[in-house]
CSV table of C-alpha atoms in Angstrom, one decimal:
chain,number,residue,atom,x,y,z
A,1,MET,CA,2.2,-14.6,2.9
A,2,ALA,CA,1.2,-12.8,0.0
A,3,ASP,CA,4.0,-11.3,-2.3
A,4,TYR,CA,3.7,-7.8,-1.6
A,5,ALA,CA,5.9,-5.8,-3.7
A,6,PHE,CA,6.5,-3.1,-0.8
A,7,ARG,CA,7.1,-5.4,2.0
A,8,THR,CA,7.9,-3.0,4.7
A,9,LEU,CA,6.9,0.3,6.5
A,10,GLU,CA,10.3,1.4,5.6
A,11,ASP,CA,9.6,0.6,1.8
A,12,ARG,CA,6.6,2.3,2.0
A,13,ARG,CA,8.3,5.5,3.7
A,14,LYS,CA,10.8,5.6,0.8
A,15,LEU,CA,7.8,5.6,-1.8
A,16,GLN,CA,6.1,8.2,0.1
A,17,THR,CA,9.5,10.5,0.0
A,18,LEU,CA,9.9,10.0,-3.5
A,19,TYR,CA,6.3,10.9,-4.8
A,20,GLU,CA,6.1,13.8,-2.2
A,21,ASN,CA,9.3,15.0,-4.1
A,22,GLY,CA,7.1,15.1,-7.1
A,23,LEU,CA,8.3,12.0,-9.1
A,24,THR,CA,5.5,10.7,-11.3
A,25,PRO,CA,4.6,6.9,-11.2
A,26,LYS,CA,6.5,6.1,-14.1
A,27,GLU,CA,9.7,7.9,-12.4
A,28,LEU,CA,8.7,5.7,-9.0
A,29,SER,CA,8.3,2.7,-11.2
A,30,GLN,CA,12.0,3.3,-12.7
A,31,GLU,CA,13.5,4.1,-9.0
A,32,THR,CA,12.1,1.6,-7.6
A,33,LYS,CA,12.5,-1.2,-10.1
A,34,LYS,CA,8.7,-2.1,-9.6
A,35,THR,CA,6.3,-2.1,-12.6
A,36,THR,CA,4.3,1.1,-13.1
A,37,MET,CA,0.9,-1.0,-12.0
A,38,VAL,CA,2.3,-2.1,-8.8
A,39,ILE,CA,3.1,1.6,-8.4
A,40,TYR,CA,-0.4,2.7,-9.1
A,41,ARG,CA,-1.9,-0.3,-6.9
A,42,GLU,CA,0.6,1.0,-3.8
A,43,LEU,CA,-0.7,4.4,-4.4
A,44,ARG,CA,-4.1,3.7,-4.5
A,45,ARG,CA,-3.6,1.5,-1.1
A,46,GLY,CA,-2.3,4.6,0.6
A,47,GLN,CA,-4.7,7.2,-0.1
A,48,ASP,CA,-5.9,9.0,3.0
A,49,GLY,CA,-8.3,11.5,1.0
A,50,THR,CA,-6.2,14.6,1.2
A,51,ARG,CA,-4.1,16.2,-1.4
A,52,LEU,CA,-0.6,17.4,-2.0
A,53,LYS,CA,0.2,21.0,-2.8
A,54,ASP,CA,0.2,20.3,-6.3
A,55,GLY,CA,-3.4,18.8,-6.1
A,56,ARG,CA,-2.2,14.8,-6.5
A,57,LEU,CA,-3.8,12.5,-4.1
A,58,LYS,CA,-1.5,12.3,-0.8
A,59,TYR,CA,0.1,8.4,-0.5
A,60,ASP,CA,0.5,7.9,3.4
A,61,ALA,CA,2.6,4.8,4.0
A,62,THR,CA,1.1,4.2,7.4
A,63,VAL,CA,-2.1,4.0,5.7
A,64,ALA,CA,-0.9,1.4,3.2
A,65,GLN,CA,0.6,-0.7,5.9
A,66,ARG,CA,-2.7,-0.9,7.8
A,67,ALA,CA,-4.2,-1.6,4.6
A,68,VAL,CA,-1.9,-4.9,4.2
A,69,ASN,CA,-2.0,-5.9,7.6
A,70,LYS,CA,-5.8,-5.8,7.7
A,71,SER,CA,-5.9,-7.7,4.6
A,72,LEU,CA,-3.1,-10.2,5.8
A,73,GLU,CA,-5.3,-10.7,9.3
A,74,GLN,CA,-8.7,-11.7,7.3
A,75,ARG,CA,-7.0,-14.4,5.3
A,76,GLY,CA,-7.0,-18.2,5.8
A,77,ARG,CA,-9.7,-20.7,6.8
A,78,LYS,CA,-12.6,-19.1,8.8
A,79,ALA,CA,-13.4,-20.8,11.9
A,80,SER,CA,-17.1,-22.9,11.4
A,81,ARG,CA,-19.9,-21.6,13.6
A,82,THR,CA,-22.2,-24.4,15.4
A,83,SER,CA,-25.5,-23.6,16.6
A,84,GLN,CA,-25.8,-22.9,20.0
A,85,GLY,CA,-29.0,-25.2,20.8
A,86,ALA,CA,-27.5,-28.5,18.7
A,87,THR,CA,-26.2,-30.8,20.6
């Protein structure tokens, strides 16, 4: 399994709460002990297209969790397709 910095929905909800309370990515980095690059990637993963009152793009933990789950489902060896007419 991939080594996601925010592994659970609960981790992502904590990040969402901190972000909605006005913390900057740098402050989020210090609070969660993750790099700023990881914070920016996670915030981008959870964007739902709406904005907070202060104008920043909203982060939604559920959207981010769905994106991760979808990514994990698509990994691995793909089943080979055989042609229907071949015997």
